[in-house]
């Protein structure tokens, strides 16, 4: 799979696939190969990629020109498939059985067998899951056989796409294909509920009403921002994973006692410390984005007093990488 398309180089125009068995099979093949495919959901067209591949997820951010790495919703074809990715308490399971498939997203602890990449989860220990009801999206998910991340299929800050034509106006040449199923049924976004610590919390109102949710769980929902509520989900400002070690940015070399997180080829004579990783020796920003959270976690787990991080270019995906690094380095 040639990922250079997702950098905006526009090697060839985006393919248009029909909403039939052949189009579904090709969309699933492209997704399994790490490609980007726009497809309809209940509300708008989503930009789909293999959520288990950090490199594929990085392609979403590159195509959308998204300025920071926020958690993405991973879409599954069934409750059973979703339960392999997350830990469902009684409330989460009741909500899933009541409202899936449909416009409800559940944020739950990631399971030990969770396949959703660190980048799609923004380095968090939780995962956002949804089982959509759009028949074509469901068919592609079944055929792909893995979690699929799918934020709206438009460049960041632009109006959401509700047709294949809208997708192409924003993303032609940046993604592999769009499945043309006609105009999407425009509606509100999915409701997002966090089931992380026993008290379900409403993070974002949407297609499933608060009253309906409270009717299932038999108790009032806690609202995001209320005392004690600090859940994480797509579409919200939130604290993200930061290492226990101090972080020093734009470092030219590590100091005594520091771990090293490099980028690109090291200069002649550079001596890496014992605790050292390189986001991308080749200087590939998509590779660096895919490795970012996992490598920071690996370095931090070895207990250095600080992590020195090499400069990362600020263009393209580098803008999002630097945004997350600044958050990790912020006083806390």
Coordinates of C-alpha atoms in Angstrom, one line a residue:
X1 CA 0.0 0.0 0.0
X2 CA 1.4 3.4 -1.0
X3 CA 0.9 5.7 2.0
X4 CA 2.3 8.8 0.2
X5 CA -1.3 9.5 -1.0
X6 CA -2.2 10.5 2.6
X7 CA 0.4 13.2 2.7
X8 CA -1.5 15.2 0.1
X9 CA 0.9 14.5 -2.8
X10 CA -2.1 13.4 -5.0
X11 CA -0.4 10.6 -7.0
X12 CA -3.7 9.7 -8.6
X13 CA -7.3 10.6 -8.2
X14 CA -9.4 9.0 -5.6
X15 CA -11.4 6.0 -6.9
X16 CA -15.2 5.9 -6.7
X17 CA -16.6 2.6 -5.6
X18 CA -20.3 1.5 -6.1
X19 CA -22.4 0.6 -3.1
X20 CA -22.7 -3.1 -4.2
X21 CA -21.0 -6.3 -3.3
X22 CA -18.0 -5.6 -5.5
X23 CA -17.6 -2.1 -3.9
X24 CA -17.9 -3.5 -0.4
X25 CA -15.3 -6.2 -1.1
X26 CA -12.8 -3.6 -2.6
X27 CA -13.4 -1.1 0.3
X28 CA -12.6 -3.9 2.8
X29 CA -9.5 -5.0 0.8
X30 CA -8.2 -1.4 0.8
X31 CA -8.8 -1.0 4.5
X32 CA -7.0 -4.3 5.3
X33 CA -4.1 -3.0 3.2
X34 CA -3.8 0.2 5.2
X35 CA -5.7 2.4 2.9
X36 CA -8.2 5.3 3.4
X37 CA -11.8 4.8 2.3
X38 CA -14.6 7.3 2.7
X39 CA -18.0 5.6 3.4
X40 CA -21.4 6.6 4.6
X41 CA -22.6 6.3 8.2
X42 CA -26.0 7.2 9.7
X43 CA -25.1 10.9 9.7
X44 CA -22.2 11.9 7.4
X45 CA -19.5 10.3 5.3
X46 CA -16.7 9.0 7.5
X47 CA -13.0 8.7 6.6
X48 CA -12.2 5.0 7.4
X49 CA -8.9 3.4 8.2
X50 CA -7.7 0.2 10.0
X51 CA -7.8 1.2 13.6
X52 CA -5.3 -1.5 14.5
X53 CA -2.6 0.1 12.3
X54 CA -0.9 3.2 13.7
X55 CA 0.4 4.0 10.2
X56 CA -3.2 3.8 8.7
X57 CA -4.5 6.0 11.5
X58 CA -1.7 8.5 10.8
X59 CA -3.0 8.6 7.3
X60 CA -6.4 9.9 8.6
X61 CA -4.7 12.7 10.4
X62 CA -2.6 13.6 7.4
X63 CA -5.5 13.6 5.0
X64 CA -7.7 15.7 7.3
X65 CA -4.8 18.0 8.2
X66 CA -6.0 17.6 11.8
X67 CA -3.9 19.7 14.2
X68 CA -3.7 17.3 17.1
X69 CA -4.1 13.7 18.0
X70 CA -7.4 13.2 19.7
X71 CA -9.0 9.8 20.4
X72 CA -10.9 8.4 17.5
X73 CA -14.1 6.3 17.6
X74 CA -13.5 2.7 16.5
X75 CA -16.4 1.1 14.6
X76 CA -17.3 -2.6 15.0
X77 CA -19.9 -4.8 13.3
X78 CA -21.4 -6.3 16.6
X79 CA -21.5 -6.1 20.3
X80 CA -19.4 -9.3 20.5
X81 CA -16.7 -7.8 18.3
X82 CA -16.7 -4.6 20.5
X83 CA -16.4 -6.7 23.7
X84 CA -13.1 -8.1 22.4
X85 CA -11.7 -4.5 22.3
X86 CA -13.1 -3.1 25.6
X87 CA -14.1 -4.1 29.1
X88 CA -17.8 -3.7 29.5
X89 CA -19.3 -3.3 33.0
X90 CA -23.0 -4.0 33.6
X91 CA -24.0 -0.5 32.5
X92 CA -22.0 -0.5 29.3
X93 CA -23.3 -3.9 28.4
X94 CA -26.9 -2.9 29.0
X95 CA -26.5 0.3 26.9
X96 CA -24.8 -1.7 24.1
X97 CA -27.6 -4.2 24.0
X98 CA -30.2 -1.5 24.1
X99 CA -28.8 0.9 21.5
X100 CA -26.5 -1.0 19.2
X101 CA -26.4 -0.8 16.2
X102 CA -27.0 2.9 16.4
X103 CA -25.7 6.4 17.2
X104 CA -24.2 5.6 20.6
X105 CA -20.5 5.6 21.4
X106 CA -19.2 3.9 24.6
X107 CA -15.9 4.8 26.1
X108 CA -14.7 1.9 28.2
X109 CA -11.4 0.6 29.5
X110 CA -9.3 -1.1 26.8
X111 CA -9.2 -4.9 27.2
X112 CA -5.9 -6.8 27.4
X113 CA -6.7 -8.1 23.9
X114 CA -7.5 -4.7 22.4
X115 CA -6.3 -4.3 18.9
X116 CA -7.0 -0.6 18.5
X117 CA -3.7 1.2 18.1
X118 CA -2.2 3.6 20.6
X119 CA -2.5 6.4 18.0
X120 CA -6.3 5.8 17.6
X121 CA -6.6 5.8 21.4
X122 CA -4.4 8.9 21.7
X123 CA -2.2 6.9 24.2
X124 CA -5.1 6.4 26.6
X125 CA -6.0 3.3 28.6
X126 CA -9.6 3.6 27.3
X127 CA -11.2 3.0 23.9
X128 CA -14.2 4.6 22.2
X129 CA -16.4 2.0 20.5
X130 CA -19.5 2.1 18.3
X131 CA -21.6 -0.3 16.3
X132 CA -23.1 1.7 13.4
X133 CA -26.5 0.9 11.9
X134 CA -25.9 2.1 8.3
X135 CA -26.2 -1.1 6.3
X136 CA -23.3 -0.4 3.9
X137 CA -20.9 0.6 6.7
X138 CA -21.9 -2.5 8.6
X139 CA -21.2 -4.7 5.5
X140 CA -17.8 -3.1 5.1
X141 CA -17.0 -3.6 8.8
X142 CA -18.0 -7.3 8.5
X143 CA -15.8 -7.8 5.4
X144 CA -12.8 -5.9 6.9
X145 CA -12.8 -8.0 10.0
X146 CA -11.2 -5.5 12.3
X147 CA -11.9 -2.2 14.2
X148 CA -12.2 0.7 11.8
X149 CA -11.6 4.3 12.8
X150 CA -13.8 6.7 10.9
X151 CA -14.0 10.5 11.7
X152 CA -15.8 12.7 9.3
X153 CA -14.5 12.7 5.7
X154 CA -13.5 16.3 5.4
X155 CA -10.4 18.4 6.0
X156 CA -10.2 19.6 9.6
X157 CA -12.3 22.7 10.2
X158 CA -14.4 22.3 7.0
X159 CA -18.1 21.4 6.7
X160 CA -18.8 17.6 7.1
X161 CA -19.3 15.7 3.9
X162 CA -22.8 14.3 3.2
X163 CA -22.2 13.0 -0.3
X164 CA -19.4 11.4 -2.3
X165 CA -19.1 14.7 -4.2
X166 CA -18.4 16.5 -1.0
X167 CA -15.7 14.0 0.0
X168 CA -14.0 14.4 -3.4
X169 CA -14.1 18.2 -3.2
X170 CA -12.1 18.0 0.0
X171 CA -10.0 14.8 -0.3
X172 CA -9.6 13.9 -3.9
X173 CA -6.1 12.5 -4.4
X174 CA -5.6 12.3 -0.6
X175 CA -7.5 9.1 0.0
X176 CA -7.8 5.8 -1.9
X177 CA -11.5 5.5 -2.5
X178 CA -15.0 6.7 -1.6
X179 CA -18.0 4.4 -1.6
X180 CA -20.8 6.3 -3.3
X181 CA -24.1 5.4 -1.6
X182 CA -25.8 8.7 -2.4
X183 CA -26.6 11.5 0.1
X184 CA -26.1 10.6 3.7
X185 CA -29.0 11.0 6.1
X186 CA -27.8 14.1 8.0
X187 CA -28.5 13.8 11.7
X188 CA -26.8 14.6 15.0
X189 CA -23.6 12.9 16.0
X190 CA -23.5 9.8 18.2
X191 CA -24.1 10.2 21.9
X192 CA -20.9 9.5 23.8
X193 CA -21.1 7.8 27.2
X194 CA -18.1 7.0 29.4
X195 CA -18.4 3.8 31.4
X196 CA -15.0 3.9 33.2
X197 CA -15.6 3.9 36.9
X198 CA -19.1 2.7 37.7
X199 CA -21.0 6.0 37.2
X200 CA -21.9 6.4 33.5
X201 CA -21.1 9.9 32.3
X202 CA -22.5 11.9 29.4
X203 CA -19.6 13.3 27.4
X204 CA -21.5 14.4 24.3
X205 CA -25.3 14.5 23.6
X206 CA -26.3 13.0 20.3
X207 CA -28.6 10.6 18.6
X208 CA -29.7 8.7 21.7
X209 CA -31.4 10.9 24.2
X210 CA -30.3 11.3 27.8
X211 CA -33.7 10.2 29.0
X212 CA -33.5 7.0 27.0
X213 CA -30.1 6.2 28.4
X214 CA -31.2 6.9 32.0
X215 CA -34.1 4.6 31.4
X216 CA -31.8 1.8 30.7
X217 CA -29.3 2.3 33.5
X218 CA -31.9 3.3 36.0
X219 CA -30.0 6.3 37.4
X220 CA -29.2 9.9 36.4
X221 CA -26.2 10.4 34.2
X222 CA -23.2 12.4 35.5
X223 CA -22.3 15.2 33.1
X224 CA -18.8 15.8 31.9
X225 CA -17.2 18.6 33.8
X226 CA -19.2 17.9 37.0
X227 CA -17.2 17.2 40.2
X228 CA -15.2 14.1 39.9
X229 CA -15.8 13.7 36.2
X230 CA -12.7 13.6 34.0
X231 CA -13.5 11.1 31.2
X232 CA -11.8 11.2 27.8
X233 CA -13.4 10.9 24.4
X234 CA -13.3 12.1 20.8
X235 CA -14.5 15.7 20.3
X236 CA -13.6 16.9 23.8
X237 CA -10.7 18.9 25.2
X238 CA -9.0 16.5 27.6
X239 CA -5.8 15.6 29.3
X240 CA -3.9 12.9 27.4
X241 CA -1.2 10.5 28.3
X242 CA 1.9 12.1 29.8
X243 CA 4.9 10.2 31.0
X244 CA 6.0 10.2 34.7
X245 CA 9.4 11.4 33.6
X246 CA 10.1 15.0 32.8
X247 CA 10.1 15.8 29.1
X248 CA 12.7 18.1 27.4
X249 CA 11.8 19.1 23.8
X250 CA 13.9 20.1 20.8
X251 CA 17.0 18.4 22.4
X252 CA 20.1 18.0 20.3
X253 CA 21.5 15.2 22.5
X254 CA 20.6 13.6 25.8
X255 CA 22.1 14.7 29.1
X256 CA 23.3 12.4 31.9
X257 CA 20.4 10.3 33.2
X258 CA 18.0 11.2 30.4
X259 CA 16.4 8.7 28.0
X260 CA 16.4 9.6 24.3
X261 CA 13.6 9.8 21.8
X262 CA 15.1 10.6 18.4
X263 CA 13.8 11.4 15.0
X264 CA 15.6 10.9 11.7
X265 CA 19.2 9.9 11.2
X266 CA 21.5 10.7 14.0
X267 CA 24.6 12.8 13.4
X268 CA 28.0 11.3 13.1
X269 CA 29.5 10.6 16.5
X270 CA 26.1 10.6 18.3
X271 CA 26.1 8.1 21.1
X272 CA 22.6 6.9 22.2
X273 CA 22.0 6.3 25.9
X274 CA 21.0 2.9 27.2
X275 CA 17.3 3.9 27.1
X276 CA 16.8 5.1 23.6
X277 CA 14.3 4.8 20.7
X278 CA 13.9 6.6 17.4
X279 CA 10.4 7.6 16.2
X280 CA 11.5 7.2 12.6
X281 CA 15.2 6.8 11.6
X282 CA 14.1 7.6 8.0
X283 CA 12.4 10.8 9.1
X284 CA 9.0 9.6 8.0
X285 CA 6.3 11.7 9.9
X286 CA 3.6 9.0 9.4
X287 CA 5.9 6.4 11.0
X288 CA 6.7 8.8 13.8
X289 CA 3.1 9.4 14.5
X290 CA 2.3 5.7 14.5
X291 CA 5.2 5.1 17.1
X292 CA 4.7 8.2 19.2
X293 CA 2.6 7.0 22.1
X294 CA 4.0 3.5 22.3
X295 CA 7.6 4.7 22.3
X296 CA 7.0 7.3 25.0
X297 CA 5.3 4.6 27.1
X298 CA 8.2 2.2 26.5
X299 CA 10.8 4.8 27.5
X300 CA 8.9 5.9 30.6
X301 CA 8.4 2.3 31.8
X302 CA 12.2 2.0 32.2
X303 CA 12.2 4.8 34.9
X304 CA 14.4 7.6 33.5
X305 CA 14.4 10.9 35.4
X306 CA 13.7 12.7 32.1
X307 CA 13.2 12.0 28.4
X308 CA 15.0 14.2 25.9
X309 CA 13.2 14.4 22.6
X310 CA 14.7 15.5 19.3
X311 CA 13.2 18.2 17.1
X312 CA 10.4 17.0 14.8
X313 CA 9.5 19.2 11.8
X314 CA 6.4 21.2 12.3
X315 CA 4.8 20.7 8.8
X316 CA 2.2 18.1 7.9
X317 CA 1.8 15.5 10.6
X318 CA 4.6 17.1 12.5
X319 CA 2.2 19.8 13.7
X320 CA 0.1 17.2 15.4
X321 CA 3.2 15.3 16.8
X322 CA 4.5 18.6 18.2
X323 CA 1.1 19.4 19.7
X324 CA 1.1 16.2 21.6
X325 CA 4.8 16.5 22.7
X326 CA 4.1 20.0 24.1
X327 CA 1.2 18.6 26.1
X328 CA 3.4 15.8 27.4
X329 CA 6.1 18.4 28.4
X330 CA 3.6 20.8 30.1
X331 CA 3.9 21.4 33.9
X332 CA 1.8 19.0 35.9

